[in-house]
Short mmCIF file of C-alpha atoms and ligand atoms in Angstrom, two decimals:
data_model
loop_
_atom_site.label_atom_id
_atom_site.label_comp_id
_atom_site.label_asym_id
_atom_site.label_seq_id
_atom_site.Cartn_x
_atom_site.Cartn_y
_atom_site.Cartn_z
CA MET A 1 16.65 -24.42 -11.16
CA PRO A 2 18.10 -22.51 -14.11
CA PRO A 3 15.68 -20.36 -16.19
CA ARG A 4 14.26 -22.06 -19.20
CA LEU A 5 13.79 -19.99 -22.22
CA THR A 6 10.27 -21.09 -23.21
CA GLY A 7 8.44 -19.60 -26.30
CA ARG A 8 6.75 -17.07 -23.94
CA ARG A 9 9.98 -16.13 -22.41
CA LEU A 10 11.77 -15.77 -25.81
CA ARG A 11 9.07 -13.53 -27.01
CA ALA A 12 9.19 -11.45 -23.83
CA ALA A 13 12.97 -11.19 -24.17
CA ALA A 14 12.81 -10.03 -27.74
CA MET A 15 10.09 -7.42 -26.80
CA ALA A 16 12.27 -6.13 -23.95
CA LEU A 17 15.20 -5.84 -26.12
CA THR A 18 13.19 -3.75 -28.56
CA ALA A 19 12.11 -1.53 -25.76
CA ALA A 20 15.66 -1.16 -24.48
CA SER A 21 16.84 -0.25 -27.97
CA ALA A 22 14.28 2.51 -28.01
CA VAL A 23 15.74 4.03 -24.86
CA ILE A 24 19.29 3.66 -26.16
CA VAL A 25 18.47 5.28 -29.40
CA GLY A 26 16.74 8.11 -27.62
CA VAL A 27 19.92 8.66 -25.46
CA LEU A 28 22.43 8.21 -28.45
CA THR A 29 20.53 10.53 -30.83
CA GLY A 30 20.16 13.18 -28.09
CA SER A 31 16.44 13.37 -28.81
CA GLY A 32 15.53 15.41 -25.74
CA THR A 33 16.75 14.14 -22.40
CA ALA A 34 17.25 10.51 -21.79
CA GLN A 35 13.89 10.42 -20.08
CA ALA A 36 11.97 11.73 -23.13
CA ALA A 37 12.42 8.37 -24.80
CA THR A 38 9.35 6.16 -25.16
CA SER A 39 10.03 3.56 -22.47
CA GLN A 40 10.18 3.93 -18.80
CA PRO A 41 10.55 0.98 -16.37
CA CYS A 42 6.91 -0.06 -16.49
CA ASP A 43 6.69 0.26 -20.22
CA ILE A 44 9.72 -2.10 -20.38
CA TYR A 45 8.15 -4.57 -17.98
CA ALA A 46 4.82 -4.47 -20.02
CA ALA A 47 6.76 -5.12 -23.22
CA GLY A 48 8.46 -8.19 -21.58
CA GLY A 49 4.88 -9.58 -20.74
CA THR A 50 5.24 -8.92 -16.98
CA PRO A 51 3.38 -5.49 -16.46
CA CYS A 52 3.69 -3.49 -13.38
CA VAL A 53 0.88 -3.78 -10.76
CA ALA A 54 2.30 -1.20 -8.45
CA ALA A 55 4.84 1.65 -9.27
CA HIS A 56 5.99 4.01 -6.62
CA SER A 57 8.54 6.84 -6.98
CA THR A 58 9.28 10.22 -5.47
CA THR A 59 11.69 11.13 -8.17
CA ARG A 60 10.25 10.42 -11.71
CA ALA A 61 7.53 8.90 -13.94
CA LEU A 62 7.87 5.13 -14.25
CA TYR A 63 5.67 5.18 -17.52
CA ALA A 64 6.52 7.39 -20.53
CA THR A 65 2.85 8.78 -20.47
CA TYR A 66 2.40 9.19 -16.75
CA ASN A 67 1.69 12.71 -15.74
CA GLY A 68 -0.07 12.42 -12.34
CA ALA A 69 1.03 13.17 -8.85
CA LEU A 70 4.05 11.16 -7.41
CA TYR A 71 3.44 11.74 -3.75
CA GLN A 72 1.72 13.91 -1.18
CA VAL A 73 3.31 15.91 1.63
CA ARG A 74 1.85 17.55 4.75
CA ARG A 75 3.44 20.42 6.43
CA ALA A 76 3.63 20.92 10.12
CA SER A 77 2.74 24.73 10.23
CA ASP A 78 -0.94 24.24 9.30
CA ASN A 79 -1.40 20.41 8.67
CA THR A 80 -2.50 21.01 5.04
CA THR A 81 -1.32 18.67 2.21
CA ARG A 82 0.04 19.16 -1.30
CA ASP A 83 0.47 16.73 -4.11
CA ILE A 84 3.92 16.71 -5.82
CA GLY A 85 3.86 16.11 -9.48
CA LEU A 86 6.07 16.11 -12.55
CA LEU A 87 7.94 18.69 -14.69
CA SER A 88 6.49 17.00 -17.70
CA ALA A 89 4.68 13.77 -18.62
CA GLY A 90 7.06 10.84 -18.33
CA GLY A 91 9.67 13.08 -16.80
CA TYR A 92 11.06 14.10 -13.35
CA VAL A 93 9.62 15.26 -10.18
CA ASN A 94 8.83 19.05 -9.66
CA ALA A 95 10.53 19.30 -6.33
CA ALA A 96 10.20 23.08 -6.37
CA THR A 97 6.54 22.56 -5.37
CA GLN A 98 7.62 20.77 -2.22
CA ASP A 99 10.30 23.39 -1.60
CA SER A 100 7.96 26.28 -1.72
CA PHE A 101 5.18 24.50 0.20
CA CYS A 102 7.50 23.30 2.97
CA ALA A 103 9.52 26.64 3.21
CA GLY A 104 10.01 27.66 6.83
CA THR A 105 8.47 24.47 8.21
CA SER A 106 8.77 20.85 8.18
CA CYS A 107 6.85 18.33 5.89
CA VAL A 108 6.24 14.55 5.97
CA ILE A 109 5.40 12.34 3.12
CA THR A 110 1.82 11.25 3.65
CA ILE A 111 1.06 9.18 0.41
CA ILE A 112 3.25 7.60 -2.23
CA TYR A 113 0.85 7.25 -5.23
CA ASP A 114 0.68 4.24 -7.45
CA GLN A 115 1.40 5.05 -11.08
CA THR A 116 -0.27 1.95 -12.58
CA GLY A 117 -3.83 3.20 -12.15
CA ARG A 118 -4.57 0.37 -9.79
CA ASN A 119 -4.52 2.71 -6.57
CA ASN A 120 -1.98 0.61 -4.81
CA ARG A 121 -0.68 3.66 -3.04
CA LEU A 122 1.39 3.57 0.17
CA THR A 123 0.31 5.35 3.27
CA GLN A 124 1.22 5.42 6.96
CA ALA A 125 1.59 1.85 8.18
CA PRO A 126 -0.91 0.73 10.86
CA PRO A 127 0.02 -1.37 13.94
CA GLY A 128 0.32 -5.14 13.50
CA GLY A 129 2.33 -7.69 15.30
CA PHE A 130 4.22 -4.65 16.40
CA ASN A 131 3.09 -1.21 17.21
CA GLY A 132 4.70 1.90 15.62
CA PRO A 133 5.65 4.87 17.59
CA ALA A 134 3.04 7.34 16.27
CA ALA A 135 -0.49 7.88 17.51
CA GLY A 136 -2.74 4.72 17.61
CA GLY A 137 0.36 2.50 17.10
CA TYR A 138 0.84 3.65 13.55
CA ASP A 139 4.38 4.03 12.15
CA ASN A 140 5.90 7.45 11.64
CA LEU A 141 5.78 9.14 8.22
CA ALA A 142 9.12 10.09 6.57
CA ASP A 143 10.58 13.48 6.67
CA ALA A 144 9.99 14.87 3.04
CA THR A 145 13.24 16.80 3.04
CA ALA A 146 15.69 14.32 4.57
CA ALA A 147 16.98 12.54 1.44
CA PRO A 148 17.84 15.24 -1.08
CA ILE A 149 19.37 14.05 -4.44
CA THR A 150 19.32 15.05 -8.11
CA VAL A 151 18.21 13.02 -11.13
CA ALA A 152 19.38 14.20 -14.44
CA GLY A 153 20.25 17.39 -12.64
CA HIS A 154 16.74 17.88 -11.36
CA LYS A 155 16.31 18.19 -7.64
CA ALA A 156 14.48 15.42 -5.97
CA TYR A 157 13.84 13.77 -2.60
CA GLY A 158 13.90 10.10 -1.53
CA VAL A 159 11.82 8.52 1.20
CA PHE A 160 14.15 8.61 4.29
CA VAL A 161 13.19 5.75 6.63
CA ALA A 162 14.46 6.37 10.17
CA PRO A 163 13.65 3.58 12.57
CA GLY A 164 9.85 3.73 13.37
CA THR A 165 9.01 4.85 9.91
CA GLY A 166 6.77 2.66 7.60
CA TYR A 167 4.34 2.65 4.70
CA ARG A 168 1.79 0.01 3.83
CA ASN A 169 -1.23 -0.88 1.73
CA ASN A 170 -3.21 -3.99 3.03
CA SER A 171 -5.99 -3.80 0.40
CA THR A 172 -4.28 -4.01 -3.01
CA ASN A 173 -5.31 -4.77 -6.62
CA GLY A 174 -3.45 -7.07 -8.87
CA ILE A 175 -0.61 -7.97 -6.54
CA ALA A 176 0.51 -11.67 -6.56
CA THR A 177 -1.14 -14.01 -4.08
CA GLY A 178 -0.39 -17.70 -3.08
CA ASP A 179 2.20 -19.09 -5.30
CA GLN A 180 1.63 -16.65 -8.24
CA PRO A 181 4.74 -15.28 -10.07
CA GLU A 182 5.82 -11.77 -9.50
CA GLY A 183 8.88 -9.61 -9.74
CA MET A 184 10.06 -6.35 -8.04
CA TYR A 185 12.93 -3.89 -8.15
CA ALA A 186 13.75 -0.95 -5.90
CA ILE A 187 16.36 1.86 -5.85
CA PHE A 188 17.86 2.35 -2.39
CA ASP A 189 20.56 4.41 -0.86
CA GLY A 190 23.18 1.71 -0.41
CA THR A 191 24.95 3.75 2.37
CA HIS A 192 21.85 4.08 4.58
CA TYR A 193 20.86 0.86 6.40
CA ASN A 194 21.03 -0.76 9.83
CA ALA A 195 20.67 -4.12 11.46
CA GLY A 196 17.05 -3.68 12.64
CA CYS A 197 14.16 -5.67 11.20
CA CYS A 198 13.41 -5.04 8.37
CA PHE A 199 13.92 -2.47 5.58
CA ASP A 200 11.70 -4.18 3.00
CA TYR A 201 9.91 -3.16 -0.12
CA GLY A 202 7.38 -5.69 -1.57
CA ASN A 203 4.71 -8.37 -0.90
CA ALA A 204 3.52 -8.93 2.67
CA GLU A 205 0.66 -10.05 4.84
CA THR A 206 -2.70 -8.21 4.58
CA ASN A 207 -3.23 -8.19 8.29
CA SER A 208 0.16 -6.84 9.28
CA ARG A 209 0.99 -9.88 11.26
CA ASP A 210 3.43 -12.82 10.93
CA ASN A 211 1.08 -15.46 9.33
CA GLY A 212 3.90 -17.98 8.87
CA ASN A 213 6.66 -18.96 6.52
CA GLY A 214 6.09 -17.99 2.85
CA THR A 215 3.37 -15.32 3.57
CA MET A 216 5.78 -12.54 2.25
CA GLU A 217 8.05 -11.93 -0.66
CA ALA A 218 9.72 -8.58 -0.44
CA ILE A 219 13.21 -7.01 -1.09
CA TYR A 220 15.24 -6.69 2.04
CA PHE A 221 18.28 -4.37 2.48
CA GLY A 222 20.47 -4.18 5.53
CA ASN A 223 23.02 -5.83 7.67
CA ILE A 224 20.89 -7.76 10.15
CA LYS A 225 22.35 -11.33 10.57
CA ALA A 226 19.45 -12.86 12.63
CA TRP A 227 18.42 -14.93 9.67
CA GLY A 228 20.41 -15.02 6.22
CA TYR A 229 23.44 -13.09 5.25
CA GLY A 230 26.25 -13.19 2.72
CA THR A 231 30.02 -12.37 2.45
CA GLY A 232 31.54 -9.42 4.29
CA ASN A 233 29.82 -7.33 7.00
CA GLY A 234 26.85 -6.30 4.85
CA PRO A 235 24.55 -4.75 3.86
CA TRP A 236 23.06 -7.35 1.76
CA VAL A 237 20.11 -7.57 -0.65
CA MET A 238 18.05 -10.52 0.54
CA ALA A 239 14.53 -11.90 0.14
CA ASP A 240 12.14 -11.40 3.15
CA LEU A 241 9.94 -14.63 2.81
CA GLU A 242 8.59 -14.20 6.38
CA ASN A 243 10.42 -15.63 9.39
CA GLY A 244 13.52 -15.53 7.27
CA LEU A 245 15.69 -13.13 5.24
CA PHE A 246 17.22 -15.44 2.47
CA SER A 247 20.45 -14.71 0.78
CA GLY A 248 20.15 -17.96 -1.18
CA ALA A 249 18.98 -21.50 -0.68
CA ASN A 250 20.22 -21.89 2.88
CA ALA A 251 18.70 -20.40 5.96
CA GLY A 252 21.92 -18.65 7.12
CA TYR A 253 25.03 -18.00 5.13
CA ASN A 254 25.16 -18.01 1.26
CA ALA A 255 28.52 -17.31 -0.26
CA ASN A 256 27.23 -15.80 -3.46
CA ASP A 257 25.46 -12.86 -1.74
CA PRO A 258 27.94 -10.01 -1.54
CA THR A 259 28.10 -6.91 0.63
CA LEU A 260 26.78 -3.96 -1.55
CA THR A 261 27.15 -0.33 -0.76
CA HIS A 262 26.55 1.52 -4.02
CA ARG A 263 25.22 5.04 -3.16
CA PHE A 264 22.37 4.18 -5.46
CA LEU A 265 21.56 0.53 -5.60
CA THR A 266 19.23 -1.26 -7.80
CA ALA A 267 17.84 -4.36 -5.91
CA ILE A 268 15.71 -7.04 -7.37
CA VAL A 269 13.76 -10.00 -5.91
CA LYS A 270 11.40 -12.23 -7.96
CA GLY A 271 9.68 -15.50 -7.34
CA GLU A 272 7.48 -18.15 -9.13
CA PRO A 273 6.64 -21.75 -8.17
CA ASN A 274 9.78 -23.38 -6.69
CA HIS A 275 11.88 -20.76 -8.28
CA TRP A 276 13.21 -17.34 -7.16
CA SER A 277 16.08 -15.01 -7.64
CA ILE A 278 18.13 -12.07 -6.17
CA ARG A 279 19.84 -9.52 -8.52
CA ALA A 280 21.38 -6.24 -7.91
CA GLY A 281 23.67 -3.56 -9.50
CA ASN A 282 24.88 -0.01 -9.33
CA ALA A 283 22.00 2.26 -10.20
CA GLN A 284 24.41 4.86 -11.59
CA THR A 285 26.43 2.67 -13.89
CA GLY A 286 26.90 -0.87 -15.40
CA SER A 287 24.74 -3.88 -15.34
CA LEU A 288 23.00 -6.22 -12.92
CA SER A 289 24.52 -9.23 -11.35
CA THR A 290 22.54 -12.32 -10.29
CA TYR A 291 23.37 -13.45 -6.81
CA TYR A 292 20.89 -16.27 -6.44
CA ASN A 293 18.68 -18.10 -9.07
CA GLY A 294 17.32 -21.40 -8.06
CA ALA A 295 14.89 -23.27 -6.09
CA ARG A 296 12.91 -22.11 -3.01
CA PRO A 297 14.81 -22.31 0.32
CA ASN A 298 15.68 -25.70 1.76
CA VAL A 299 13.66 -24.89 4.81
CA ALA A 300 10.01 -26.05 5.30
CA GLY A 301 7.14 -23.72 4.61
CA TYR A 302 8.34 -21.80 1.51
CA ASN A 303 7.29 -24.10 -1.24
CA PRO A 304 4.56 -23.47 -2.32
CA MET A 305 4.49 -19.83 -1.21
CA LYS A 306 1.44 -18.33 0.47
CA LYS A 307 1.79 -14.78 -0.55
CA GLU A 308 -1.04 -12.34 0.68
CA GLY A 309 -0.55 -9.41 -1.66
CA ALA A 310 -0.19 -6.38 0.71
CA ILE A 311 2.71 -3.90 -0.07
CA ILE A 312 5.12 -2.70 2.50
CA LEU A 313 7.91 -0.19 2.45
CA GLY A 314 10.52 0.29 5.24
CA ILE A 315 9.13 -2.29 7.69
CA GLY A 316 8.79 -6.15 8.09
CA GLY A 317 5.67 -8.06 7.37
CA ASP A 318 4.54 -8.03 11.02
CA ASN A 319 5.19 -4.25 11.17
CA SER A 320 8.63 -4.71 12.73
CA ASN A 321 9.84 -1.18 12.44
CA SER A 322 13.38 -0.79 13.87
CA SER A 323 14.98 -0.69 10.42
CA ALA A 324 16.51 2.27 8.40
CA GLY A 325 17.04 2.91 4.71
CA THR A 326 16.20 5.23 1.85
CA PHE A 327 13.86 4.45 -1.00
CA TYR A 328 13.67 6.38 -4.36
CA GLU A 329 11.64 4.18 -6.76
CA GLY A 330 10.28 0.62 -7.08
CA VAL A 331 7.69 -1.49 -8.75
CA MET A 332 6.01 -4.84 -8.41
CA THR A 333 4.97 -6.94 -11.48
CA SER A 334 2.58 -9.53 -12.41
CA GLY A 335 4.48 -12.45 -13.77
CA TYR A 336 8.12 -13.40 -13.41
CA PRO A 337 10.27 -10.97 -15.21
CA SER A 338 12.90 -12.19 -17.64
CA GLU A 339 16.52 -11.23 -17.09
CA ALA A 340 16.55 -9.36 -20.49
CA THR A 341 13.57 -7.24 -19.29
CA GLU A 342 15.34 -6.36 -15.96
CA ASN A 343 18.50 -5.61 -17.82
CA SER A 344 16.65 -3.15 -19.94
CA VAL A 345 15.04 -1.66 -16.80
CA GLN A 346 18.61 -1.28 -15.40
CA ALA A 347 19.72 0.53 -18.57
CA ASN A 348 16.75 2.93 -18.04
CA ILE A 349 17.67 3.47 -14.41
CA VAL A 350 21.33 4.27 -15.28
CA ALA A 351 20.13 6.65 -18.04
CA ALA A 352 17.82 8.43 -15.54
CA GLY A 353 20.97 9.94 -13.96
CA TYR A 354 20.74 9.57 -10.16
CA ALA A 355 23.23 11.58 -8.27
CA PRO A 356 23.80 12.56 -4.63
CA GLY A 357 22.32 15.85 -3.46
CA SER A 358 24.49 18.63 -2.06
CA SER A 359 24.07 20.31 1.12
CA GLY A 360 24.97 23.40 -0.88
CA ASN A 361 27.89 24.02 1.43
CA ASN A 362 31.51 22.96 0.67
CA LEU A 363 32.38 23.26 4.29
CA LEU A 364 30.13 20.35 5.10
CA THR A 365 32.63 17.89 3.52
CA PRO A 366 34.39 15.17 5.65
CA GLY A 367 37.56 16.66 7.08
CA SER A 368 36.54 20.30 7.20
CA SER A 369 36.86 22.17 10.55
CA ILE A 370 33.72 24.23 11.12
CA SER A 371 31.80 26.15 13.64
CA LEU A 372 27.97 26.36 13.83
CA ARG A 373 26.48 29.81 14.32
CA ALA A 374 22.85 30.31 15.39
CA THR A 375 20.67 32.45 12.98
CA THR A 376 17.86 33.43 15.34
CA ALA A 377 17.81 37.27 15.78
CA CYS A 378 18.41 36.89 19.48
CA CYS A 379 21.63 34.85 18.98
CA THR A 380 23.63 35.50 15.94
CA THR A 381 26.85 35.74 17.85
CA ARG A 382 26.25 32.39 19.57
CA TYR A 383 27.85 29.01 18.37
CA ILE A 384 27.31 25.39 19.31
CA ASN A 385 29.74 24.91 22.16
CA HIS A 386 30.59 22.16 24.58
CA SER A 387 32.08 22.03 28.02
CA GLY A 388 32.92 18.45 28.67
CA ALA A 389 29.80 16.53 27.81
CA GLY A 390 27.40 19.45 28.12
CA VAL A 391 26.29 21.29 24.95
CA ASN A 392 24.95 24.79 24.73
CA THR A 393 25.33 27.85 22.54
CA ALA A 394 27.97 30.31 23.63
CA VAL A 395 29.04 33.70 22.39
CA VAL A 396 32.40 33.32 20.58
CA ASP A 397 34.47 36.18 19.07
CA SER A 398 38.02 36.93 18.04
CA ALA A 399 38.69 37.87 21.67
CA SER A 400 37.53 34.64 23.10
CA SER A 401 40.09 32.28 24.74
CA ALA A 402 41.66 29.47 22.86
CA THR A 403 39.79 27.08 24.92
CA ALA A 404 36.36 28.71 24.08
CA LYS A 405 37.23 28.84 20.42
CA ALA A 406 38.14 25.10 20.45
CA ASN A 407 35.04 24.18 22.50
CA ALA A 408 32.98 25.73 19.63
CA SER A 409 34.95 23.83 16.82
CA TRP A 410 34.03 20.62 15.12
CA ILE A 411 35.55 18.31 12.45
CA VAL A 412 33.06 17.15 9.87
CA ARG A 413 33.17 13.44 9.42
CA ALA A 414 31.24 11.22 7.11
CA GLY A 415 28.03 10.23 9.09
CA LEU A 416 28.78 7.36 11.44
CA ALA A 417 25.40 5.67 10.53
CA ASN A 418 24.98 6.96 7.12
CA SER A 419 27.88 8.25 4.88
CA SER A 420 25.34 10.41 2.95
CA CYS A 421 24.97 12.55 6.01
CA VAL A 422 27.63 13.99 8.58
CA SER A 423 28.78 13.63 12.07
CA PHE A 424 30.62 16.28 14.14
CA GLU A 425 33.73 15.17 16.07
CA SER A 426 34.84 17.71 18.80
CA LYS A 427 38.00 19.49 17.66
CA ASN A 428 39.54 19.36 21.11
CA THR A 429 38.27 15.95 22.31
CA ALA A 430 39.22 13.52 19.59
CA GLY A 431 36.91 10.49 19.23
CA SER A 432 33.96 12.41 20.88
CA TYR A 433 31.04 13.52 18.79
CA LEU A 434 27.86 15.60 19.11
CA ARG A 435 25.06 13.11 19.70
CA HIS A 436 21.55 13.23 21.01
CA GLN A 437 20.29 11.53 24.00
CA ASN A 438 16.68 11.87 25.16
CA TYR A 439 16.40 14.54 22.43
CA GLN A 440 19.23 16.74 24.00
CA LEU A 441 22.69 17.21 22.54
CA TYR A 442 25.76 16.11 24.36
CA VAL A 443 29.45 15.39 23.41
CA HIS A 444 30.21 11.75 24.11
CA ALA A 445 33.00 9.29 23.20
CA ASN A 446 32.11 7.11 20.36
CA ASP A 447 31.39 3.79 22.02
CA GLY A 448 31.18 1.95 18.63
CA SER A 449 27.53 0.98 19.09
CA ALA A 450 24.92 1.19 16.18
CA LEU A 451 22.90 3.39 18.63
CA PHE A 452 25.74 5.84 19.08
CA ALA A 453 26.41 6.01 15.39
CA SER A 454 22.75 6.85 14.73
CA ASP A 455 22.52 9.42 17.58
CA ALA A 456 25.60 11.20 16.19
CA THR A 457 24.59 11.24 12.48
CA PHE A 458 22.69 14.43 11.05
CA CYS A 459 21.60 14.98 7.49
CA PRO A 460 22.27 18.54 6.34
CA GLN A 461 19.76 20.34 4.08
CA ALA A 462 19.15 23.94 3.21
CA GLY A 463 18.32 26.02 6.28
CA LYS A 464 14.59 26.16 7.23
CA ASN A 465 14.64 29.94 7.44
CA GLY A 466 16.52 30.31 4.17
CA GLN A 467 19.94 30.85 5.92
CA GLY A 468 22.76 28.29 6.18
CA ASN A 469 21.82 24.60 6.86
CA SER A 470 19.48 22.70 8.97
CA PHE A 471 20.47 19.24 10.28
CA ALA A 472 17.95 16.39 10.51
CA SER A 473 18.69 13.67 13.02
CA SER A 474 19.29 10.37 11.17
CA ASN A 475 17.21 8.27 13.54
CA TYR A 476 14.46 10.80 14.29
CA SER A 477 14.37 12.45 10.86
CA THR A 478 11.52 14.90 11.47
CA ARG A 479 13.67 16.34 14.40
CA TYR A 480 16.40 18.93 13.71
CA ILE A 481 19.29 20.36 15.73
CA ARG A 482 17.72 23.28 17.50
CA HIS A 483 18.80 25.75 20.20
CA TYR A 484 16.16 26.73 22.80
CA ASN A 485 17.03 28.78 25.89
CA ASN A 486 20.71 28.40 24.86
CA LEU A 487 20.61 24.61 25.18
CA VAL A 488 20.72 22.40 22.18
CA TYR A 489 18.19 19.56 21.30
CA ILE A 490 16.73 17.76 18.25
CA ALA A 491 13.39 19.23 18.04
CA SER A 492 10.22 18.70 15.87
CA ASN A 493 8.11 21.57 14.68
CA GLY A 494 5.56 21.26 17.28
CA GLY A 495 5.32 18.52 19.83
CA SER A 496 5.16 17.60 23.48
CA ASN A 497 8.44 19.01 24.63
CA THR A 498 8.93 22.76 25.41
CA PHE A 499 11.83 22.74 22.94
CA ASP A 500 9.47 21.49 20.24
CA ALA A 501 7.56 24.89 20.21
CA THR A 502 6.65 26.16 16.81
CA GLY A 503 7.52 29.77 17.57
CA LEU A 504 10.93 30.58 15.94
CA TRP A 505 11.36 26.87 15.09
CA ALA A 506 12.53 27.67 11.52
CA ASP A 507 15.19 30.22 12.86
CA ASP A 508 16.27 28.02 15.67
CA VAL A 509 17.02 24.99 13.42
CA SER A 510 18.94 26.87 10.95
CA TRP A 511 22.75 27.28 11.37
CA VAL A 512 25.41 29.13 9.40
CA VAL A 513 28.46 26.83 8.95
CA THR A 514 31.65 28.87 9.18
CA GLY A 515 35.22 28.00 9.18
CA SER A 516 36.13 26.79 12.68
CA TRP A 517 37.09 29.20 15.38
CA ALA A 518 39.95 26.87 16.38
O1 LIG B 601 11.20 -12.54 7.82
C1 LIG B 601 11.79 -11.51 8.63
C2 LIG B 601 10.79 -10.84 9.55
O2 LIG B 601 10.24 -11.79 10.45
C3 LIG B 601 9.54 -10.37 8.79
O3 LIG B 601 9.77 -9.19 8.09
C4 LIG B 601 8.70 -10.15 10.04
O4 LIG B 601 7.38 -10.19 9.65
C5 LIG B 601 9.01 -11.23 11.04
O5 LIG B 601 9.36 -10.64 12.32
#
């Protein structure tokens, strides 16, 4: 069904255009930063007659006047929490607060606040149809430092969802229920995804269970093909409507839904009675494209919809939690937003200036040959080394044999599971990579599986003890490459394994990246 420009929609489109002009004028006149302009995404949705009823971001304010906390972190060293706020009203996150609070330890994101004033915050998802891996069947919380980026040059962190991670609110205020109209957008890392069910942001069941077709309406991003899919190998933006990810009207393939891998991806799903749409674009440049705009799926149970109004992030409606992805910001609206309103929001997003973070180390670029030196006082002459499949730390110096030097040398590759991160291919065993298995590191041949890719992908960040870099596991993002008794693990800061010991954790997970010995 094509969108009709009713009087209400014409008025909304005109208001949204006015709001967009305000942003553009702000940018063109150089009146402060782009973000100092009057309208942020939720101001634009309000001007379009479809106000935000949930607004989540770890990177910036989504209203020009918002000046509260964006999210809360908890650190492992003493289990205390800290709210992370803004540099200025309507502006960017003050990530330095997190950096100083989390220095020398690890932090997880405990709350993503709702900027609308409706208290639709996201917290650790409870068990539902499926249990999560944390205590009591809850899902894991995201490592607060695993997705570093910049926005307009300001440091920020996204919500890195490794499998098992999930956020939810089952008791919301103002979110669409039944067949009520709603819209939503989210900004994701288009290079971080998997084929697990289901990396979603949006409307879901209030009891965390599969309550049947039409009881959800959320944005999905990933390359699972169990339900719908589009062209290419994925990932695709689809709508999770429960018991089905829809790429268009058909239950399976829809030719108009393309594979999208923008590093920063704007993804949109919206729905109203017997009408819904998928839109997406590059969050760093350009405009949105419409990949579906029509009637509800030609499958029973989705018209009328039976939305329940919970909010999920990183999981499926029934707490399926094997998915992966990264979230930076997103909103849900009351009412079906016009394309003009969404186009203005996209202009605002592009002007915001999302950019990849840097590991701060030029050696960590794909193709570099490197060695990884321990920084703990005991061990500063030791490097990560392999002998066949076994991995340990070994002393290497200029007098070491050529074999010993080659065993401690690695070629940096784009992360096999996430090209924003890295993998380490053995310099002397081509096609074999450092990977973890049962939390210990080995060098194994790449078998091409999704599991291997995840096990062999590590996300660099500043060293936890202030030296070099630390490397978070891509699929266990609160675990970092650590040496312990000269063996090498992925370790959390405290936990049930001996190698998770808190003593010397920050030193043991910090590595100086040097040019390779071989
Ligand atoms: O619709 C796809 C998934 O199916 C939902 O997210 C989940 O609740 C169910 O398993």
